[in-house]
Amino acid sequence: MPTLGQPLPHDSAIEHVRGEAAYIDDLPPLRGELIVDFVGSPIALGNISSIDTLAARAMPGIVLILTAADVPENSTGPVFHDEEVLASKVVQYVGQPVVAVAGETRAAVNAAMKLVRIQIEPLLPVLTIEEALAKKQFIGPTRKIARGDAGLALQSSEYRLTGEFAIGGQEHFYLESQATIAVPGESGAVVIHSSTQHPTEVQSLIGRALKIPYAQVVCICKRMGGGFGGKETQAAQPAILAALVASKTRRPARIVLGHEQDFASTGKRHPYLSRYEVGFTKDGKITALKSEFYSNGGFSADLSLAVMERTLLHGDNAYHIPDVELTGTVCRTNLPSNTAFRGFGGPQGVAAMENVIEEIAAFLKIDSLAVRRLNLYGQAKHNITPYGQVIHHNPLPAILDRLAATCEYAQHYHAVTAFNIKSKTHWKGLALTPVKFGISFTRRTLNQGNALVNVYLDGTVQVSTGGTEMGQGLNIKIRQLVADRLGIAADSVRVMATSTEKNNNTSPTAASTGTDINGAAAVRAADAIRDRLAVVAARHFVLDGLEATPECVDFADGWAFDHRDPSRRIAFVKLVQDAYEKRVDLGARGFFATPGVDFNRETGRGTPFKYFTCGAAFAVVKVDRFTGELAVECVDLLMDLGKMINPAIDRGQVIGGFVQGMGWVTTEALIYNAKGHLLSDSATTYKIPSVTDVPAAFRLDWFDGTDDPNAVCGGKAVGEPPLLLAIAVWAAAKNAIANAAPGRRPTLDLPATGEEMLRRLTAGTTPAEPPEKHLQGATSARPPIGSVPSTAVV
Ligand code: MTE
Ligand code: MOS
């Protein structure tokens, strides 16, 4: 039976259920191990005038206290070194590490932390995008991706709308918080067990901070209890603190952030503000779009510029816009540095585009699906993105049409209209939105991976790659890929803990490329061994007195066989033993670099993506008129994942990603007070979806219309794209607002929390904002009535 395409369970499914899967803090204490924690800044911005650690140092059980002066190289940061391991002179966000404390017990550390006195002269923090804009506090230059002349095309557009749209951030809410155990080795070496998506970066940032060669640092990651982007860069800071303590005390050191500490002091998805102007025809065909994006980057660069780049690369979502200008500016504020989060800026770009679509539909009083269908990228023409990449094998038109049919869009449309006429308590809305997510790191260099495959004499195999397992099912997919190449069962293949000792200079497991890059490298390593085994096997297959050539040898079901005559065969394990006897190398390294990707950041043009993962989502929502509470009634998803390696894992990714996205667009609101303290900092005040929020009618189907030769491992990357499907839920909420007051601008920010919905529903009959601000050149003509479906006209 072929291994590829089997719905095998997650690599650690049994261990997860039994509680046997070990996360960092499950590792038993090592002899002499110290507990490490840090005292964070109590305020969002200020100058440190003094730090008094005397009383804390005197606490029994306290072994080491560190301040900035104790860090060999205090400047740090993943892309630019614009952060500090411990704040030296200035604090720039609430919770920023200032003093690290290491002690024999948790209790001693807690007591000592209370005795640390940090004097700070407070300064007025900048917290919001608006404040940063007023003060012109930016990180990096404004970036632009444009085609044609949007300004000119807007002027000659039949209709124009301008508007502003605010998009909220999101907490990663991984169940395992940031955690590291550092173990000192001989001659200054250190071994790091870290919950990180990027072991190589943890290795190099520790090397830098401690001023020791990278070769002295080994970083290991067995698995993460969720990462979602939050451990792409931000695992490094606590890891450095633990490594410092380990190297200075020569004792193992453990740091595990408390959940609320992690919540309050680490970065999140970037909040955005978009200002747009769109031109369109009476039918809803978009003629021009200008979108300015501003993100709240927090205090340092982190990955904000790359995140903004992906926003711009997704600011078109799935639509062909002839003249378009997208600009992006990262704002510097006094919040923890915002960072990668599933979708990496893509969701914000797509949400902004879908907001524009809903605005156009509401203005023209036509159905939004008709507007979407009209503007959708085509297959032979209208298939070039604003950055010049040609969309090959575009499944979007077929996906939209099929989902519209299978979800019974027209029937739902009538039902929603009928409901809204009748109901005195609720409003309903619906939407069907497409997703086109670019797969590859937009930084070309990162599109590479290496793998190590070792075959043992009982025919079992170990694989090691730079990819990290965070729940997404990377390991089982790699097992399937390697098993497939060697013609053995996935059970015979084990994926080992990720370690910089085995795989060097690796990329983060991010951008949904984990399987593409590491899987392809593992396949190459397996193929190298397979080729050597084929030579050995060929000697066994004599046909008409002639030996077979290696090309005649195939591998399947635990056998190597002569494909001209499959009865000539040798068991894989026997072949391995024979190869060993003949002194054939049974280990190999594979390397893969994604071909054909190139993007010029300066010109904003190129082919940043190997391919796109596409899909569409349909959602119906129901909103309580009196409380604003939003319920998702029905969801129907359709995704094109090519030839899936593992449909069970992919199903989990799509449903999990969608529900996580649903939280972002509906209930998850990050509320800060005026001083920059996060108020919604725990599960009681920050509402992620629970099982009761998942719609009762929830369908997922696969679209298998395309066979995209660009897909790296046959199957298409699945990690992030499904999160963007949830934008359908937000668009449906906006549609409900539009249905509630036809003729009024259905302004809605994201997330559509109960408060936000109620605010918009009760905004009164007068427009929320003066019409001049929003409706330019659009007030004169009575909008024509749209076509599809004709009942769309209220
Ligand atoms: N799924 C689970 N269960 N846990 C996670 O942390 N992270 C997501 C996605 N799916 C995540 C997840 C993110 S942000 C990315 S980039 C991808 O998985 C990374 O893994 P992949 O490249 O192997 O898909
Ligand atoms: Mo995922 S946001 O690319 O780690």
Coordinates of C-alpha atoms in Angstrom, one line a residue, residues 247 310 317 497-498 527 731 768:
S247 CA 27.6 29.6 31.3
R310 CA 3.7 39.8 2.9
N317 CA -6.0 38.8 -2.2
A497 CA 14.5 15.7 17.6
T498 CA 15.6 18.8 15.6
D527 CA 17.1 9.0 -2.8
A731 CA -17.2 39.5 5.8
A768 CA -21.3 57.1 11.4

